[in-house]
GROMACS .gro file of C-alpha atoms in nm:
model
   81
    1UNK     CA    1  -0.128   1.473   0.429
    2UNK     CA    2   0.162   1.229   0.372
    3UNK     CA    3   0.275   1.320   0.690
    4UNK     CA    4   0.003   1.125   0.864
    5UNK     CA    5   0.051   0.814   0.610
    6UNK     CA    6   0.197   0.554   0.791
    7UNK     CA    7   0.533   0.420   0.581
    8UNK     CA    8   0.316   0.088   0.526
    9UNK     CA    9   0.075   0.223   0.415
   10UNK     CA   10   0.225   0.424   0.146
   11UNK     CA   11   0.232   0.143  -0.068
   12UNK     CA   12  -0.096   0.160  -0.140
   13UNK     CA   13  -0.085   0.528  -0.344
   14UNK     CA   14   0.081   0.387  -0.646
   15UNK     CA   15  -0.180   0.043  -0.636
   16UNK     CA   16  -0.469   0.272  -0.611
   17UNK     CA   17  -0.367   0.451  -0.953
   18UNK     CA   18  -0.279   0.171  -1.111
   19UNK     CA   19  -0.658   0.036  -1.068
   20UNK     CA   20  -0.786   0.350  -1.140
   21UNK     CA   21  -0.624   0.354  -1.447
   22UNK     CA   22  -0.776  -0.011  -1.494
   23UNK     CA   23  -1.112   0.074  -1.409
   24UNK     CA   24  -1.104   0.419  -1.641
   25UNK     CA   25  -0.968   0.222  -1.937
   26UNK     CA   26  -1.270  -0.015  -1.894
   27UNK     CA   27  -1.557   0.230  -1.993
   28UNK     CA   28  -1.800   0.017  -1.824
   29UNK     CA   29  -1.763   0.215  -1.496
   30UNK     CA   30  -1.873   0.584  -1.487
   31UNK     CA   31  -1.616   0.830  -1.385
   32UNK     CA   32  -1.783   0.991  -1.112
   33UNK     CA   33  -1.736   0.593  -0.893
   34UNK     CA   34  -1.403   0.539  -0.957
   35UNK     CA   35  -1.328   0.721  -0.661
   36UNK     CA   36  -1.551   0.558  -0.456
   37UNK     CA   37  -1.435   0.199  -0.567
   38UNK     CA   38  -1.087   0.340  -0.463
   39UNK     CA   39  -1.193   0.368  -0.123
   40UNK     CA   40  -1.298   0.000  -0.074
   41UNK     CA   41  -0.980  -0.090  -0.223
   42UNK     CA   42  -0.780   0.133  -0.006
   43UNK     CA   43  -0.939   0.013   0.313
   44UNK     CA   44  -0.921  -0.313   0.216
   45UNK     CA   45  -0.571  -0.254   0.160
   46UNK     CA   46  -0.465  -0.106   0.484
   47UNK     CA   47  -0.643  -0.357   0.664
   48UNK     CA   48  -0.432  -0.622   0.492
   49UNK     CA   49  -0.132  -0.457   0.589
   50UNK     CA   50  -0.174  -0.264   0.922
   51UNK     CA   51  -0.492  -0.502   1.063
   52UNK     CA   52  -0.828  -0.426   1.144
   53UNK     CA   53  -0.840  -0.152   1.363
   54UNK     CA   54  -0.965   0.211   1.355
   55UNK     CA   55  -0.612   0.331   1.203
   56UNK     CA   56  -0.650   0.104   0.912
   57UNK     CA   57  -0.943   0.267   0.780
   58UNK     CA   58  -0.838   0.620   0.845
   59UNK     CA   59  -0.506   0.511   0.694
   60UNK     CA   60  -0.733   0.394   0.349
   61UNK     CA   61  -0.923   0.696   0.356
   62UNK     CA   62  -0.566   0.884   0.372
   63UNK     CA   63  -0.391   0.685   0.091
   64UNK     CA   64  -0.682   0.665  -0.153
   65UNK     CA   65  -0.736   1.104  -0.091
   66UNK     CA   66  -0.336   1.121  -0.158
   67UNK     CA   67  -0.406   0.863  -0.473
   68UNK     CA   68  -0.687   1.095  -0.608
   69UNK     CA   69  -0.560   1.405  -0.526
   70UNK     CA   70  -0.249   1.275  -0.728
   71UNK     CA   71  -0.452   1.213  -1.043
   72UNK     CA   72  -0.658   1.520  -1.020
   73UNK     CA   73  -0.304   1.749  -0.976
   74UNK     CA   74  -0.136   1.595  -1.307
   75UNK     CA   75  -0.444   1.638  -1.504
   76UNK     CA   76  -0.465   2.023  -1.397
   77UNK     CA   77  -0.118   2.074  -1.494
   78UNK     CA   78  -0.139   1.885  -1.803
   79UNK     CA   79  -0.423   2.127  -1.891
   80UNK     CA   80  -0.358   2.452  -2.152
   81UNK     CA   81  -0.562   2.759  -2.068
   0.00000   0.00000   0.00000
């Protein structure tokens, strides 16, 4: 997947965990939307940088499923079975 992140745009990973960790600390915000309030911000993001255009989006889509995916892979390795 990070091979079809633009270098720009890669920016954007570490910013989306960093207000996902915001928004989780919270408590007002159920779980299950952080993910989708990731993708506004990662659009929103990519436009800023890249412009509005087709690749923008597709480019937040891509950083915010690399910022996820992130999270979900160091919780299932912190876990003990």
């Amino acid at each position: 997947m990070i091979e079809f992140i633009t270098e720009n745009a890669l920016l954007l990973i570490p910013v989306l965990n960093i207000i996902g960790a915001v928004i989780k600390n919270t408590e007002k915000i159920p779980d299950k939307y952080i993910p989708i309030i990731l993708l506004f911000f990662g659009i929103v993001g990519a436009v800023a940088i890249i412009g509005i255009s087709p690749e923008s989006i597709v480019q937040g889509i891509l950083v915010t499923g690399a910022a996820v995916y992130g999270n979900q892979v160091v919780k299932q390795m912190k876990k003990e079975e």
